[in-house]
PDB file of C-alpha atoms in Angstrom:
ATOM      1  CA  THR A   1      20.688 -31.006 -14.518  1.00 64.00           C
ATOM      2  CA  ARG A   2      19.930 -28.643 -17.243  1.00 71.00           C
ATOM      3  CA  PHE A   3      17.249 -26.062 -17.497  1.00 84.00           C
ATOM      4  CA  LEU A   4      15.957 -27.461 -14.161  1.00 88.00           C
ATOM      5  CA  MET A   5      12.192 -25.953 -12.906  1.00 90.00           C
ATOM      6  CA  ARG A   6      10.603 -27.732 -10.127  1.00 93.00           C
ATOM      7  CA  MET A   7      11.826 -30.497  -7.543  1.00 94.00           C
ATOM      8  CA  ARG A   8       9.091 -32.317  -5.251  1.00 95.00           C
ATOM      9  CA  LEU A   9       9.254 -35.536  -2.932  1.00 95.00           C
ATOM     10  CA  THR A  10       6.495 -38.158  -2.800  1.00 94.00           C
ATOM     11  CA  PRO A  11       4.309 -37.666   0.876  1.00 93.00           C
ATOM     12  CA  ASP A  12       6.424 -40.961   1.548  1.00 92.00           C
ATOM     13  CA  CYS A  13      10.031 -39.329   0.555  1.00 92.00           C
ATOM     14  CA  SER A  14      10.134 -42.631  -2.043  1.00 92.00           C
ATOM     15  CA  LYS A  15      10.150 -40.780  -4.984  1.00 93.00           C
ATOM     16  CA  MET A  16      11.400 -37.647  -5.755  1.00 93.00           C
ATOM     17  CA  LEU A  17      10.525 -36.121  -8.848  1.00 95.00           C
ATOM     18  CA  ILE A  18      12.558 -33.308 -10.970  1.00 94.00           C
ATOM     19  CA  SER A  19      11.022 -31.292 -14.432  1.00 93.00           C
ATOM     20  CA  THR A  20      13.340 -29.425 -16.305  1.00 90.00           C
ATOM     21  CA  SER A  21      11.756 -26.641 -18.759  1.00 87.00           C
ATOM     22  CA  SER A  22      12.832 -28.736 -22.577  1.00 86.00           C
ATOM     23  CA  GLY A  23       9.693 -30.742 -21.280  1.00 87.00           C
ATOM     24  CA  TYR A  24      11.018 -34.019 -19.553  1.00 90.00           C
ATOM     25  CA  LEU A  25      10.438 -34.773 -15.960  1.00 92.00           C
ATOM     26  CA  LEU A  26      13.352 -36.619 -14.639  1.00 92.00           C
ATOM     27  CA  ILE A  27      11.987 -39.312 -11.753  1.00 92.00           C
ATOM     28  CA  LEU A  28      14.275 -41.079  -9.277  1.00 90.00           C
ATOM     29  CA  HIS A  29      12.530 -43.802  -7.955  1.00 90.00           C
ATOM     30  CA  ASP A  30      13.142 -46.099  -4.132  1.00 90.00           C
ATOM     31  CA  LEU A  31      15.135 -42.801  -2.539  1.00 90.00           C
ATOM     32  CA  ASP A  32      17.973 -42.907  -0.480  1.00 88.00           C
ATOM     33  CA  LEU A  33      19.767 -39.884   0.937  1.00 83.00           C
ATOM     34  CA  THR A  34      22.697 -41.506   1.617  1.00 82.00           C
ATOM     35  CA  LYS A  35      23.692 -42.453  -2.062  1.00 76.00           C
ATOM     36  CA  SER A  36      24.318 -40.312  -4.538  1.00 67.00           C
ATOM     37  CA  LEU A  37      21.999 -38.273  -6.806  1.00 64.00           C
ATOM     38  CA  GLU A  38      24.236 -37.239  -9.633  1.00 62.00           C
ATOM     39  CA  VAL A  39      21.735 -36.799 -12.063  1.00 57.00           C
ATOM     40  CA  GLY A  40      23.906 -35.223 -14.854  1.00 55.00           C
ATOM     41  CA  SER A  41      26.137 -39.050 -14.074  1.00 51.00           C
ATOM     42  CA  TYR A  42      23.636 -41.449 -16.625  1.00 49.00           C
ATOM     43  CA  PRO A  43      25.651 -41.652 -19.403  1.00 44.00           C
ATOM     44  CA  ILE A  44      21.931 -42.019 -21.221  1.00 43.00           C
ATOM     45  CA  LEU A  45      19.576 -39.276 -20.249  1.00 43.00           C
ATOM     46  CA  ARG A  46      16.679 -40.409 -22.949  1.00 43.00           C
ATOM     47  CA  ALA A  47      17.050 -44.235 -21.463  1.00 42.00           C
ATOM     48  CA  ARG A  48      13.297 -45.141 -19.072  1.00 50.00           C
ATOM     49  CA  ARG A  49      15.179 -46.602 -16.851  1.00 52.00           C
ATOM     50  CA  THR A  50      17.539 -47.435 -14.711  1.00 52.00           C
ATOM     51  CA  THR A  51      17.681 -51.080 -13.675  1.00 54.00           C
ATOM     52  CA  SER A  52      20.499 -53.844 -13.356  1.00 54.00           C
ATOM     53  CA  SER A  53      20.967 -57.421 -15.082  1.00 53.00           C
ATOM     54  CA  SER A  54      18.843 -58.805 -13.044  1.00 53.00           C
ATOM     55  CA  GLY A  55      16.104 -57.128 -14.113  1.00 54.00           C
ATOM     56  CA  ILE A  56      15.603 -55.445  -9.749  1.00 60.00           C
ATOM     57  CA  SER A  57      15.695 -51.313 -10.428  1.00 63.00           C
ATOM     58  CA  PRO A  58      18.041 -50.036  -7.036  1.00 77.00           C
ATOM     59  CA  ARG A  59      17.927 -47.777  -5.181  1.00 83.00           C
ATOM     60  CA  ASN A  60      17.946 -43.684  -6.876  1.00 85.00           C
ATOM     61  CA  SER A  61      16.869 -45.219 -10.100  1.00 86.00           C
ATOM     62  CA  LEU A  62      15.864 -43.226 -12.871  1.00 88.00           C
ATOM     63  CA  GLU A  63      13.372 -42.589 -15.291  1.00 90.00           C
ATOM     64  CA  VAL A  64      13.363 -40.063 -18.140  1.00 90.00           C
ATOM     65  CA  LEU A  65       9.850 -39.549 -18.826  1.00 89.00           C
ATOM     66  CA  THR A  66       8.530 -36.889 -22.256  1.00 88.00           C
ATOM     67  CA  PRO A  67       5.393 -36.421 -20.248  1.00 88.00           C
ATOM     68  CA  GLU A  68       1.499 -36.881 -22.818  1.00 86.00           C
ATOM     69  CA  VAL A  69       0.057 -33.308 -23.378  1.00 84.00           C
ATOM     70  CA  PRO A  70      -3.086 -33.100 -24.760  1.00 79.00           C
ATOM     71  CA  GLY A  71      -2.546 -31.332 -28.476  1.00 65.00           C
ATOM     72  CA  GLU A  72       1.042 -31.158 -27.930  1.00 54.00           C
ATOM     73  CA  ARG A  73       3.256 -34.104 -29.307  1.00 56.00           C
ATOM     74  CA  ASP A  74       4.436 -32.288 -32.679  1.00 55.00           C
ATOM     75  CA  ARG A  75       5.214 -29.446 -30.748  1.00 56.00           C
ATOM     76  CA  GLY A  76       6.901 -30.469 -27.875  1.00 60.00           C
ATOM     77  CA  ASN A  77       6.292 -28.159 -24.186  1.00 77.00           C
ATOM     78  CA  CYS A  78       7.987 -27.255 -21.314  1.00 87.00           C
ATOM     79  CA  ILE A  79       6.200 -28.300 -17.743  1.00 91.00           C
ATOM     80  CA  THR A  80       6.510 -24.486 -15.588  1.00 89.00           C
ATOM     81  CA  SER A  81       4.566 -25.681 -12.433  1.00 94.00           C
ATOM     82  CA  LEU A  82       4.881 -29.410 -10.700  1.00 96.00           C
ATOM     83  CA  GLN A  83       3.418 -30.373  -7.649  1.00 96.00           C
ATOM     84  CA  LEU A  84       1.969 -34.322  -5.835  1.00 96.00           C
ATOM     85  CA  HIS A  85      -1.206 -35.058  -4.726  1.00 97.00           C
ATOM     86  CA  PRO A  86      -1.224 -35.427  -0.515  1.00 96.00           C
ATOM     87  CA  LYS A  87      -1.789 -39.279  -0.624  1.00 94.00           C
ATOM     88  CA  GLY A  88       1.236 -39.359  -3.005  1.00 93.00           C
ATOM     89  CA  TRP A  89      -1.437 -40.603  -5.852  1.00 94.00           C
ATOM     90  CA  ALA A  90      -0.633 -38.586  -8.748  1.00 96.00           C
ATOM     91  CA  THR A  91       1.566 -36.183 -10.152  1.00 96.00           C
ATOM     92  CA  LEU A  92       0.204 -32.288 -11.391  1.00 97.00           C
ATOM     93  CA  LEU A  93       1.369 -30.252 -14.247  1.00 95.00           C
ATOM     94  CA  ARG A  94       1.567 -26.944 -16.238  1.00 93.00           C
ATOM     95  CA  CYS A  95       2.673 -27.037 -19.338  1.00 90.00           C
ATOM     96  CA  SER A  96       3.137 -24.874 -21.835  1.00 86.00           C
ATOM     97  CA  SER A  97       3.430 -25.201 -25.781  1.00 81.00           C
ATOM     98  CA  ASN A  98       7.454 -24.234 -26.903  1.00 74.00           C
ATOM     99  CA  THR A  99       5.987 -21.487 -29.042  1.00 73.00           C
ATOM    100  CA  ASP A 100       4.020 -20.933 -25.730  1.00 70.00           C
ATOM    101  CA  ASP A 101       0.936 -20.153 -26.875  1.00 76.00           C
ATOM    102  CA  GLN A 102      -1.030 -23.416 -25.703  1.00 84.00           C
ATOM    103  CA  GLU A 103      -1.625 -23.842 -22.532  1.00 89.00           C
ATOM    104  CA  TRP A 104      -2.175 -26.898 -20.353  1.00 92.00           C
ATOM    105  CA  THR A 105      -2.659 -28.520 -17.038  1.00 95.00           C
ATOM    106  CA  CYS A 106      -2.745 -32.259 -16.936  1.00 95.00           C
ATOM    107  CA  VAL A 107      -2.851 -35.410 -13.562  1.00 97.00           C
ATOM    108  CA  TYR A 108      -0.837 -38.243 -13.781  1.00 96.00           C
ATOM    109  CA  GLU A 109      -0.835 -41.134 -12.104  1.00 95.00           C
ATOM    110  CA  PHE A 110       1.342 -43.782 -10.616  1.00 93.00           C
ATOM    111  CA  GLN A 111       1.014 -46.137 -11.236  1.00 88.00           C
ATOM    112  CA  GLU A 112       3.336 -48.481  -9.373  1.00 75.00           C
ATOM    113  CA  GLY A 113       4.631 -53.038 -10.272  1.00 64.00           C
ATOM    114  CA  ALA A 114       7.204 -54.059 -11.689  1.00 54.00           C
ATOM    115  CA  PRO A 115       8.076 -53.686 -15.105  1.00 54.00           C
ATOM    116  CA  VAL A 116       6.729 -55.592 -17.864  1.00 52.00           C
ATOM    117  CA  ARG A 117      10.236 -56.705 -19.085  1.00 51.00           C
ATOM    118  CA  PRO A 118      13.846 -55.683 -17.676  1.00 51.00           C
ATOM    119  CA  VAL A 119      14.304 -54.335 -21.172  1.00 49.00           C
ATOM    120  CA  SER A 120      11.851 -52.142 -21.680  1.00 50.00           C
ATOM    121  CA  PRO A 121       9.671 -50.789 -18.103  1.00 56.00           C
ATOM    122  CA  ARG A 122       6.460 -50.005 -17.802  1.00 62.00           C
ATOM    123  CA  CYS A 123       6.335 -45.862 -18.005  1.00 78.00           C
ATOM    124  CA  SER A 124       5.090 -45.329 -13.809  1.00 87.00           C
ATOM    125  CA  LEU A 125       2.822 -42.640 -15.312  1.00 92.00           C
ATOM    126  CA  ARG A 126      -0.788 -42.697 -17.488  1.00 93.00           C
ATOM    127  CA  LEU A 127      -1.816 -38.730 -18.378  1.00 94.00           C
ATOM    128  CA  THR A 128      -6.125 -39.719 -16.303  1.00 96.00           C
ATOM    129  CA  HIS A 129      -7.178 -36.195 -16.741  1.00 96.00           C
ATOM    130  CA  TYR A 130      -6.659 -32.562 -18.632  1.00 95.00           C
ATOM    131  CA  ILE A 131      -7.993 -29.203 -18.933  1.00 95.00           C
ATOM    132  CA  GLU A 132      -6.733 -26.438 -22.390  1.00 93.00           C
ATOM    133  CA  GLU A 133      -5.995 -23.370 -19.995  1.00 92.00           C
ATOM    134  CA  ALA A 134      -6.145 -19.193 -20.659  1.00 86.00           C
ATOM    135  CA  ASN A 135      -3.905 -18.764 -22.657  1.00 82.00           C
ATOM    136  CA  VAL A 136      -2.395 -14.498 -21.447  1.00 88.00           C
ATOM    137  CA  GLY A 137       0.497 -13.726 -19.692  1.00 86.00           C
ATOM    138  CA  ARG A 138       3.216 -15.260 -22.095  1.00 83.00           C
ATOM    139  CA  GLY A 139       6.874 -15.997 -20.309  1.00 83.00           C
ATOM    140  CA  TYR A 140       5.448 -15.961 -16.846  1.00 90.00           C
ATOM    141  CA  ILE A 141       4.714 -19.117 -14.917  1.00 91.00           C
ATOM    142  CA  LYS A 142       1.481 -20.050 -13.781  1.00 94.00           C
ATOM    143  CA  GLU A 143       1.706 -22.075 -10.037  1.00 96.00           C
ATOM    144  CA  LEU A 144      -0.564 -24.396  -9.310  1.00 95.00           C
ATOM    145  CA  CYS A 145      -2.281 -26.536  -6.798  1.00 96.00           C
ATOM    146  CA  PHE A 146      -4.204 -29.425  -5.094  1.00 97.00           C
ATOM    147  CA  SER A 147      -6.497 -28.906  -2.170  1.00 96.00           C
ATOM    148  CA  PRO A 148      -5.844 -29.910   1.012  1.00 95.00           C
ATOM    149  CA  ASP A 149      -7.834 -33.441   0.584  1.00 95.00           C
ATOM    150  CA  GLY A 150      -7.248 -34.081  -3.649  1.00 96.00           C
ATOM    151  CA  ARG A 151     -10.409 -33.565  -4.271  1.00 96.00           C
ATOM    152  CA  MET A 152      -9.850 -30.233  -6.635  1.00 96.00           C
ATOM    153  CA  ILE A 153      -6.942 -28.437  -8.105  1.00 97.00           C
ATOM    154  CA  SER A 154      -6.293 -24.801  -7.969  1.00 97.00           C
ATOM    155  CA  SER A 155      -5.054 -23.077 -11.473  1.00 97.00           C
ATOM    156  CA  PRO A 156      -4.230 -20.108 -12.762  1.00 96.00           C
ATOM    157  CA  HIS A 157      -6.649 -18.650 -15.336  1.00 95.00           C
ATOM    158  CA  GLY A 158      -6.744 -15.659 -17.666  1.00 93.00           C
ATOM    159  CA  TYR A 159      -7.261 -12.787 -14.045  1.00 95.00           C
ATOM    160  CA  GLY A 160      -8.664 -15.457 -12.505  1.00 96.00           C
ATOM    161  CA  ILE A 161      -8.334 -19.103 -11.071  1.00 97.00           C
ATOM    162  CA  ARG A 162     -10.683 -21.482 -11.527  1.00 96.00           C
ATOM    163  CA  LEU A 163     -11.432 -24.650  -9.101  1.00 97.00           C
ATOM    164  CA  LEU A 164     -11.516 -28.079 -11.363  1.00 97.00           C
ATOM    165  CA  GLY A 165     -12.426 -31.233 -10.121  1.00 97.00           C
ATOM    166  CA  PHE A 166     -12.202 -34.883 -10.892  1.00 97.00           C
ATOM    167  CA  ASP A 167     -16.129 -35.185 -11.762  1.00 95.00           C
ATOM    168  CA  LYS A 168     -18.395 -32.919 -10.446  1.00 94.00           C
ATOM    169  CA  GLN A 169     -19.143 -34.106  -7.523  1.00 94.00           C
ATOM    170  CA  CYS A 170     -15.166 -33.372  -6.412  1.00 94.00           C
ATOM    171  CA  SER A 171     -14.417 -37.294  -5.704  1.00 95.00           C
ATOM    172  CA  GLU A 172     -11.943 -38.680  -4.652  1.00 96.00           C
ATOM    173  CA  LEU A 173      -9.248 -39.156  -7.892  1.00 95.00           C
ATOM    174  CA  VAL A 174      -8.344 -43.600  -6.924  1.00 93.00           C
ATOM    175  CA  ASP A 175     -12.885 -42.810  -7.525  1.00 94.00           C
ATOM    176  CA  CYS A 176     -13.671 -41.692 -10.675  1.00 91.00           C
ATOM    177  CA  LEU A 177     -10.508 -42.811 -12.541  1.00 93.00           C
ATOM    178  CA  PRO A 178     -10.603 -43.308 -15.932  1.00 92.00           C
ATOM    179  CA  LYS A 179      -9.656 -45.722 -18.854  1.00 92.00           C
ATOM    180  CA  GLU A 180      -8.378 -43.315 -20.386  1.00 93.00           C
ATOM    181  CA  ALA A 181      -8.137 -39.475 -20.090  1.00 94.00           C
ATOM    182  CA  SER A 182     -10.618 -36.763 -19.988  1.00 95.00           C
ATOM    183  CA  PRO A 183     -11.284 -33.483 -19.403  1.00 96.00           C
ATOM    184  CA  LEU A 184     -10.761 -31.889 -15.759  1.00 97.00           C
ATOM    185  CA  ARG A 185     -14.190 -30.035 -14.729  1.00 97.00           C
ATOM    186  CA  VAL A 186     -14.638 -26.890 -13.442  1.00 97.00           C
ATOM    187  CA  ILE A 187     -16.147 -26.316 -10.510  1.00 95.00           C
ATOM    188  CA  ARG A 188     -15.782 -23.382 -10.225  1.00 94.00           C
ATOM    189  CA  SER A 189     -14.335 -19.674 -11.306  1.00 95.00           C
ATOM    190  CA  LEU A 190     -13.617 -16.573  -9.378  1.00 94.00           C
ATOM    191  CA  TYR A 191     -12.503 -13.435 -10.412  1.00 94.00           C
ATOM    192  CA  SER A 192     -10.945 -10.626  -8.511  1.00 92.00           C
ATOM    193  CA  HIS A 193      -8.499  -9.656  -9.948  1.00 96.00           C
ATOM    194  CA  ASN A 194      -6.736  -6.375 -13.234  1.00 95.00           C
ATOM    195  CA  ASP A 195      -3.556  -8.242 -13.932  1.00 96.00           C
ATOM    196  CA  VAL A 196      -3.079 -11.951 -14.304  1.00 96.00           C
ATOM    197  CA  VAL A 197      -2.949 -13.927 -12.141  1.00 97.00           C
ATOM    198  CA  LEU A 198       0.414 -16.668 -11.894  1.00 96.00           C
ATOM    199  CA  THR A 199      -0.392 -17.764  -8.008  1.00 97.00           C
ATOM    200  CA  THR A 200      -2.989 -19.362  -5.684  1.00 97.00           C
ATOM    201  CA  LYS A 201      -2.716 -22.030  -2.898  1.00 97.00           C
ATOM    202  CA  PHE A 202      -5.251 -23.246  -0.066  1.00 96.00           C
ATOM    203  CA  SER A 203      -5.279 -22.992   3.195  1.00 95.00           C
ATOM    204  CA  PRO A 204      -3.424 -26.414   4.832  1.00 93.00           C
ATOM    205  CA  THR A 205      -5.751 -25.931   7.446  1.00 92.00           C
ATOM    206  CA  HIS A 206      -8.793 -23.384   6.807  1.00 91.00           C
ATOM    207  CA  CYS A 207     -11.826 -23.597   4.281  1.00 91.00           C
ATOM    208  CA  GLN A 208      -9.502 -20.406   2.310  1.00 95.00           C
ATOM    209  CA  ILE A 209      -7.488 -19.959  -0.968  1.00 96.00           C
ATOM    210  CA  ALA A 210      -6.090 -17.269  -2.004  1.00 97.00           C
ATOM    211  CA  SER A 211      -4.149 -16.553  -5.453  1.00 97.00           C
ATOM    212  CA  GLY A 212      -1.011 -13.558  -6.536  1.00 97.00           C
ATOM    213  CA  CYS A 213      -1.693 -11.472  -9.689  1.00 97.00           C
ATOM    214  CA  LEU A 214       1.109 -10.254 -11.809  1.00 96.00           C
ATOM    215  CA  SER A 215       0.847  -5.548  -9.900  1.00 95.00           C
ATOM    216  CA  GLY A 216       1.283  -7.795  -6.731  1.00 95.00           C
ATOM    217  CA  ARG A 217      -2.528  -7.823  -4.884  1.00 96.00           C
ATOM    218  CA  VAL A 218      -3.154 -10.506  -3.273  1.00 97.00           C
ATOM    219  CA  SER A 219      -7.000 -11.710  -2.776  1.00 96.00           C
ATOM    220  CA  LEU A 220      -8.524 -13.902  -0.093  1.00 95.00           C
ATOM    221  CA  TYR A 221     -11.700 -16.583  -0.252  1.00 95.00           C
ATOM    222  CA  GLN A 222     -13.947 -17.737   1.563  1.00 92.00           C
ATOM    223  CA  PRO A 223     -16.946 -19.895   0.240  1.00 85.00           C
ATOM    224  CA  LYS A 224     -21.048 -19.492   1.828  1.00 80.00           C
ATOM    225  CA  PHE A 225     -22.646 -21.379   3.163  1.00 69.00           C
TER     226      PHE A 225
END
């Protein structure tokens, strides 16, 4: 498919998510790798989700979304970074406007269950949390990530990184789901670079986080107890 940016599998490998630079998010539901994954063969890219005549979605049914992004309803956006919650509860997107003058980090909860009507299935993602990012390093992709337990998000922010939580106590996402989309909370900001930070990653085994900037420097951080 055109303008492909990122692809991720949910932890249980039941879904494949594909993001594009044109603002689309494609979800293949009930993934079956023994069947064809010819996404380009689907006749209408704007269709919400493919269903059979009985109203039951087949394996590898395709859902095509343009995720809601605060402030970008009229201008469109580019999905540059895509991550999944380690427990498969949500997806994390970094989006920039088509004019490349605004960036957002957004969290979308997976909504499971049968469609309301076969002809108009419910969108399987709901925006729960968001935060505006620093408009620096235009044209470069900023890679963000979840912590191994899914309670925190690390996001490049200018010449450093921000540690974000769903609330100030770093609670689990399922324990603080808002009725309407709410801002992510800044837990801590860390600045140690002399150039724009493009990537950040939690260690999967140690209490440590890394960040890398455009000039090639890598910084490692450990908490003080």
